[in-house]
Amino acid sequence: MLLTLEGLDGSGKTTAWEALRHARPDATFTHEPTDTWYGEAVRRSLGDDDADPLADLFLFTADHADHLSRVVRPALADGEVVISDRYTDSRYAYQAASLADTEIRRPLEYVRGIHGAFTREPDATIYLDVDPETAAARAGATDKFERAAFLAEVQSNYERLIDAEPERFVRVDAGRSPEAVIDAVEDVADRLIDAFHGDGDVADVDADSDAARDD
Ligand SMILES: Nc1ncnc2c1ncn2[C@@H]1O[C@H](COP(=O)(O)OP(=O)(O)OP(=O)(O)O)[C@@H](O)[C@H]1O
Ligand SMILES: Cc1cn([C@H]2C[C@H](O)[C@@H](COP(=O)(O)O)O2)c(=O)[nH]c1=O
């Protein structure tokens, strides 16, 4: 099973992913950008405010192609649960936002189209939902994407992705304390993994249990 964590910068994905890693030592934990030289190239580009948005897209996509063939597909072929901190939806949401002012028409569809020929879509995605101002403040504006106005565009792309595939996404309110968010993510992940392995249907899992509830 491929389970991904998505959300704005500062939404708490890495905090939740680290907690899951302790709770589920049997799973394969991975992330994008990766720690390979492809990931290093991506991080260099992230640090360049003048980088061309199409160049950014193809660097991130190269990193994803390597990640797929080297980590994700082999682990899935071994029957493992793979949990990735960011994955394809990050490209659909972020690069579609950064391509919005370019010659590319319908950027979200364009970025999805590039991936369609080769990627492996997630079986389920936990979306950590936080407003762009909180996200930017938590993230500390260390790179060009960590600004509230840009993150608002990214958020609206995530909402489009969720609207298009509501059965794949589980939304968790990430505006709460770290402890509450971790509890909710652990609870949702447990139920998604159980459902995937035959104890139900992934599409029926929502954030509506005691741990995951918004209040
Ligand atoms: N629920 C929370 N409430 C307040 N602060 C939080 C919460 N979750 C995480 N943080 C803090 O916000 C910062 C970003 O958290 P984290 O790295 O987990 O987010 P992220 O979504 O992985 O961000 P990025 O995508 O930028 O790597 C960290 O300083 C972390 O301690
Ligand atoms: C995978 C991926 C990431 N990004 C952006 C999102 C963040 O601003 C940075 C780095 O991610 P991290 O979680 O802070 O390590 O990169 C992106 O724009 N497109 C992608 O595909």
Tab-separated table of C-alpha atoms and ligand atoms in Angstrom:
chain	number	residue	atom	x	y	z
A	1	MET	CA	0.000	0.000	0.000
A	2	LEU	CA	1.211	3.506	-0.814
A	3	LEU	CA	0.102	6.114	1.751
A	4	THR	CA	1.164	9.740	1.315
A	5	LEU	CA	1.137	12.813	3.547
A	6	GLU	CA	0.400	16.101	1.847
A	7	GLY	CA	-0.197	19.705	2.822
A	8	LEU	CA	1.249	23.196	2.807
A	9	ASP	CA	4.726	23.955	4.107
A	10	GLY	CA	4.475	24.054	7.906
A	11	SER	CA	1.295	21.976	8.035
A	12	GLY	CA	3.134	19.430	10.182
A	13	LYS	CA	3.668	16.586	7.677
A	14	THR	CA	7.210	15.795	8.789
A	15	THR	CA	6.230	15.946	12.483
A	16	ALA	CA	3.416	13.440	11.820
A	17	TRP	CA	5.581	11.278	9.522
A	18	GLU	CA	8.268	11.008	12.262
A	19	ALA	CA	5.592	9.941	14.774
A	20	LEU	CA	4.263	7.307	12.344
A	21	ARG	CA	7.791	6.068	11.835
A	22	HIS	CA	8.046	5.275	15.565
A	23	ALA	CA	4.577	3.757	15.654
A	24	ARG	CA	5.071	1.529	12.580
A	25	PRO	CA	8.640	0.235	12.400
A	26	ASP	CA	7.484	-2.389	9.871
A	27	ALA	CA	6.647	0.160	7.120
A	28	THR	CA	8.957	1.796	4.552
A	29	PHE	CA	9.305	5.526	5.259
A	30	THR	CA	10.377	7.820	2.487
A	31	HIS	CA	9.978	11.386	1.253
A	32	GLU	CA	10.162	13.846	-1.633
A	33	PRO	CA	12.367	15.671	-2.314
A	34	THR	CA	14.665	12.679	-1.739
A	35	ASP	CA	18.161	12.595	-0.244
A	36	THR	CA	19.795	11.644	-3.576
A	37	TRP	CA	21.704	13.958	-5.919
A	38	TYR	CA	18.409	14.518	-7.733
A	39	GLY	CA	16.960	15.773	-4.451
A	40	GLU	CA	20.027	17.973	-3.933
A	41	ALA	CA	19.451	19.511	-7.375
A	42	VAL	CA	15.839	20.194	-6.379
A	43	ARG	CA	16.952	21.886	-3.159
A	44	ARG	CA	19.415	24.063	-5.073
A	45	SER	CA	16.602	25.161	-7.321
A	46	LEU	CA	14.376	25.837	-4.295
A	47	GLY	CA	17.057	28.212	-3.055
A	48	ASP	CA	17.085	30.125	-6.356
A	49	ASP	CA	14.337	32.747	-6.447
A	50	ASP	CA	14.931	33.209	-10.188
A	51	ALA	CA	14.764	29.526	-11.177
A	52	ASP	CA	12.552	28.901	-14.178
A	53	PRO	CA	9.268	27.249	-13.031
A	54	LEU	CA	9.421	24.669	-15.843
A	55	ALA	CA	12.998	23.793	-14.886
A	56	ASP	CA	11.778	23.378	-11.284
A	57	LEU	CA	8.992	21.075	-12.474
A	58	PHE	CA	11.339	18.802	-14.397
A	59	LEU	CA	13.885	18.647	-11.578
A	60	PHE	CA	11.161	17.607	-9.113
A	61	THR	CA	9.823	15.116	-11.671
A	62	ALA	CA	13.276	13.589	-12.245
A	63	ASP	CA	13.624	13.161	-8.486
A	64	HIS	CA	10.198	11.475	-8.440
A	65	ALA	CA	11.089	9.084	-11.299
A	66	ASP	CA	14.233	7.985	-9.458
A	67	HIS	CA	12.309	7.689	-6.168
A	68	LEU	CA	9.688	5.497	-7.856
A	69	SER	CA	12.108	3.069	-9.458
A	70	ARG	CA	14.628	2.903	-6.617
A	71	VAL	CA	12.375	2.925	-3.506
A	72	VAL	CA	8.613	2.955	-4.034
A	73	ARG	CA	8.031	0.250	-6.659
A	74	PRO	CA	10.478	-2.283	-5.116
A	75	ALA	CA	8.961	-1.851	-1.634
A	76	LEU	CA	5.419	-2.206	-2.999
A	77	ALA	CA	6.478	-5.297	-4.956
A	78	ASP	CA	7.668	-6.780	-1.628
A	79	GLY	CA	4.196	-6.162	-0.173
A	80	GLU	CA	5.340	-3.379	2.138
A	81	VAL	CA	3.370	-0.392	3.348
A	82	VAL	CA	5.123	2.700	1.961
A	83	ILE	CA	4.544	6.024	3.731
A	84	SER	CA	5.846	9.075	1.879
A	85	ASP	CA	6.182	12.631	3.233
A	86	ARG	CA	5.120	14.471	0.044
A	87	TYR	CA	4.652	12.746	-3.311
A	88	THR	CA	2.932	13.483	-6.655
A	89	ASP	CA	0.250	15.813	-5.254
A	90	SER	CA	2.984	18.220	-4.117
A	91	ARG	CA	3.977	18.638	-7.757
A	92	TYR	CA	0.376	19.000	-8.910
A	93	ALA	CA	-0.312	21.654	-6.245
A	94	TYR	CA	3.008	23.587	-6.074
A	95	GLN	CA	4.273	23.484	-9.659
A	96	ALA	CA	0.794	24.201	-11.017
A	97	ALA	CA	0.825	27.327	-8.810
A	98	SER	CA	4.294	28.422	-9.928
A	99	LEU	CA	3.419	27.805	-13.606
A	100	ALA	CA	0.238	29.896	-13.366
A	101	ASP	CA	1.863	33.010	-14.855
A	102	THR	CA	3.665	31.246	-17.703
A	103	GLU	CA	2.755	30.213	-21.223
A	104	ILE	CA	1.495	26.841	-19.928
A	105	ARG	CA	-2.262	26.709	-20.164
A	106	ARG	CA	-4.140	24.674	-17.516
A	107	PRO	CA	-0.965	23.992	-15.487
A	108	LEU	CA	-2.508	21.522	-13.054
A	109	GLU	CA	-3.712	19.317	-15.917
A	110	TYR	CA	-0.340	19.741	-17.640
A	111	VAL	CA	1.634	18.572	-14.577
A	112	ARG	CA	-0.741	15.639	-14.029
A	113	GLY	CA	-0.430	14.725	-17.700
A	114	ILE	CA	3.358	14.496	-17.490
A	115	HIS	CA	3.053	12.049	-14.589
A	116	GLY	CA	0.214	10.004	-16.092
A	117	ALA	CA	2.473	7.943	-18.318
A	118	PHE	CA	4.772	6.634	-15.609
A	119	THR	CA	3.778	7.315	-12.017
A	120	ARG	CA	2.149	5.090	-9.402
A	121	GLU	CA	-0.663	7.055	-7.773
A	122	PRO	CA	-1.110	6.746	-3.982
A	123	ASP	CA	-3.725	4.380	-2.573
A	124	ALA	CA	-4.599	6.954	0.087
A	125	THR	CA	-3.485	10.448	1.050
A	126	ILE	CA	-3.726	12.211	4.395
A	127	TYR	CA	-4.086	15.957	3.784
A	128	LEU	CA	-2.973	18.139	6.684
A	129	ASP	CA	-5.249	21.134	6.391
A	130	VAL	CA	-3.998	24.461	7.704
A	131	ASP	CA	-4.509	28.037	6.538
A	132	PRO	CA	-1.726	29.651	4.455
A	133	GLU	CA	-0.880	32.324	7.053
A	134	THR	CA	-0.334	29.749	9.817
A	135	ALA	CA	1.590	27.554	7.385
A	136	ALA	CA	3.942	30.367	6.321
A	137	ALA	CA	4.508	31.458	9.918
A	138	ARG	CA	5.356	27.918	11.038
A	139	ALA	CA	7.584	27.248	8.026
A	140	GLY	CA	9.552	30.452	8.635
A	141	ALA	CA	9.786	31.614	4.990
A	142	THR	CA	13.099	29.843	4.393
A	143	ASP	CA	12.465	29.287	0.666
A	144	LYS	CA	10.536	30.929	-2.174
A	145	PHE	CA	7.402	28.794	-1.686
A	146	GLU	CA	6.935	29.515	2.023
A	147	ARG	CA	4.944	32.735	1.544
A	148	ALA	CA	1.281	33.054	2.476
A	149	ALA	CA	0.125	34.441	-0.898
A	150	PHE	CA	1.819	31.652	-2.845
A	151	LEU	CA	0.620	29.030	-0.353
A	152	ALA	CA	-2.949	30.262	-0.880
A	153	GLU	CA	-2.605	29.321	-4.577
A	154	VAL	CA	-1.127	25.958	-3.599
A	155	GLN	CA	-4.003	25.385	-1.164
A	156	SER	CA	-6.582	26.030	-3.858
A	157	ASN	CA	-4.841	23.468	-6.099
A	158	TYR	CA	-4.922	20.905	-3.281
A	159	GLU	CA	-8.654	21.611	-2.908
A	160	ARG	CA	-9.153	20.925	-6.616
A	161	LEU	CA	-7.289	17.622	-6.269
A	162	ILE	CA	-9.423	16.648	-3.264
A	163	ASP	CA	-12.625	17.587	-5.103
A	164	ALA	CA	-11.567	15.423	-8.056
A	165	GLU	CA	-10.744	12.349	-5.918
A	166	PRO	CA	-12.524	12.640	-2.557
A	167	GLU	CA	-12.284	8.874	-1.992
A	168	ARG	CA	-8.456	8.992	-1.923
A	169	PHE	CA	-8.021	11.887	0.537
A	170	VAL	CA	-8.603	12.077	4.276
A	171	ARG	CA	-8.492	15.634	5.573
A	172	VAL	CA	-7.052	16.193	9.055
A	173	ASP	CA	-7.375	19.552	10.813
A	174	ALA	CA	-3.719	20.563	11.247
A	175	GLY	CA	-4.448	23.859	12.995
A	176	ARG	CA	-4.501	22.089	16.357
A	177	SER	CA	-1.672	21.252	18.767
A	178	PRO	CA	1.079	18.936	17.482
A	179	GLU	CA	-0.122	16.210	19.871
A	180	ALA	CA	-3.708	16.385	18.566
A	181	VAL	CA	-2.533	16.319	14.942
A	182	ILE	CA	-0.224	13.347	15.576
A	183	ASP	CA	-3.032	11.411	17.317
A	184	ALA	CA	-5.361	12.114	14.407
A	185	VAL	CA	-2.828	11.108	11.747
A	186	GLU	CA	-1.928	7.894	13.595
A	187	ASP	CA	-5.585	6.998	13.975
A	188	VAL	CA	-6.415	7.682	10.310
A	189	ALA	CA	-3.285	5.831	9.093
A	190	ASP	CA	-4.187	2.766	11.203
A	191	ARG	CA	-7.689	2.686	9.758
A	192	LEU	CA	-6.518	3.242	6.171
A	193	ILE	CA	-3.945	0.462	6.391
A	194	ASP	CA	-6.471	-1.930	7.992
A	195	ALA	CA	-9.028	-1.072	5.306
A	196	PHE	CA	-6.510	-1.594	2.521
A	197	HIS	CA	-5.580	-4.993	3.879
A	198	GLY	CA	-9.117	-6.244	3.656
A	199	ASP	CA	-10.871	-4.988	6.751
A	200	GLY	CA	-13.022	-2.460	4.882
A	201	ASP	CA	-12.723	0.119	2.133
A	202	VAL	CA	-10.117	2.919	2.047
A	203	ALA	CA	-12.747	5.236	0.565
A	204	ASP	CA	-14.907	4.837	3.708
A	205	VAL	CA	-12.189	6.111	6.068
A	206	ASP	CA	-12.633	9.693	7.208
A	207	ALA	CA	-11.254	11.805	10.032
A	208	ASP	CA	-14.401	11.238	12.052
A	209	SER	CA	-13.097	9.170	14.953
A	210	ASP	CA	-12.419	10.455	18.501
A	211	ALA	CA	-8.726	11.127	17.831
A	212	ALA	CA	-9.238	12.725	14.445
A	213	ARG	CA	-12.224	14.893	15.256
A	214	ASP	CA	-11.844	18.625	14.675
A	215	ASP	CA	-12.814	19.759	18.186
B	1	LIG	N1	0.397	21.344	15.026
B	1	LIG	C1	1.420	22.204	15.127
B	1	LIG	N2	1.285	23.357	15.824
B	1	LIG	C2	2.310	24.260	15.917
B	1	LIG	N3	3.545	24.064	15.357
B	1	LIG	C3	3.726	22.927	14.659
B	1	LIG	C4	2.691	21.936	14.502
B	1	LIG	N4	3.180	20.914	13.746
B	1	LIG	C5	4.441	21.239	13.438
B	1	LIG	N5	4.790	22.431	13.990
B	1	LIG	C6	6.066	23.150	13.862
B	1	LIG	O1	6.033	23.792	12.583
B	1	LIG	C7	7.281	23.644	11.939
B	1	LIG	C8	7.078	22.859	10.633
B	1	LIG	O2	6.667	21.530	10.973
B	1	LIG	P1	6.921	20.319	9.977
B	1	LIG	O3	8.340	20.328	9.511
B	1	LIG	O4	6.414	19.077	10.619
B	1	LIG	O5	5.970	20.746	8.783
B	1	LIG	P2	5.985	20.285	7.275
B	1	LIG	O6	4.576	20.261	6.838
B	1	LIG	O7	6.770	19.020	7.127
B	1	LIG	O8	6.757	21.502	6.599
B	1	LIG	P3	7.650	21.522	5.242
B	1	LIG	O9	6.770	21.049	4.146
B	1	LIG	O10	8.001	22.980	5.120
B	1	LIG	O11	8.846	20.634	5.502
B	1	LIG	C9	8.209	22.969	12.939
B	1	LIG	O12	8.896	23.956	13.663
B	1	LIG	C10	7.257	22.206	13.838
B	1	LIG	O13	7.784	22.026	15.138
B	2	LIG	C1	8.017	17.194	-3.460
B	2	LIG	C2	7.801	18.625	-3.834
B	2	LIG	C3	8.077	19.635	-2.939
B	2	LIG	N1	7.865	20.915	-3.315
B	2	LIG	C4	8.203	21.995	-2.386
B	2	LIG	C5	7.414	22.045	-1.116
B	2	LIG	C6	8.378	22.678	-0.137
B	2	LIG	O1	8.276	24.108	-0.251
B	2	LIG	C7	9.744	22.255	-0.672
B	2	LIG	C8	10.491	21.201	0.063
B	2	LIG	O2	9.653	20.286	0.677
B	2	LIG	P1	9.851	19.948	2.247
B	2	LIG	O3	8.641	19.172	2.595
B	2	LIG	O4	9.932	21.279	2.965
B	2	LIG	O5	11.122	19.171	2.358
B	2	LIG	O6	9.532	21.813	-1.989
B	2	LIG	C9	7.399	21.237	-4.562
B	2	LIG	O7	7.243	22.411	-4.923
B	2	LIG	N2	7.127	20.235	-5.438
B	2	LIG	C10	7.308	18.936	-5.131
B	2	LIG	O8	7.024	18.045	-5.975
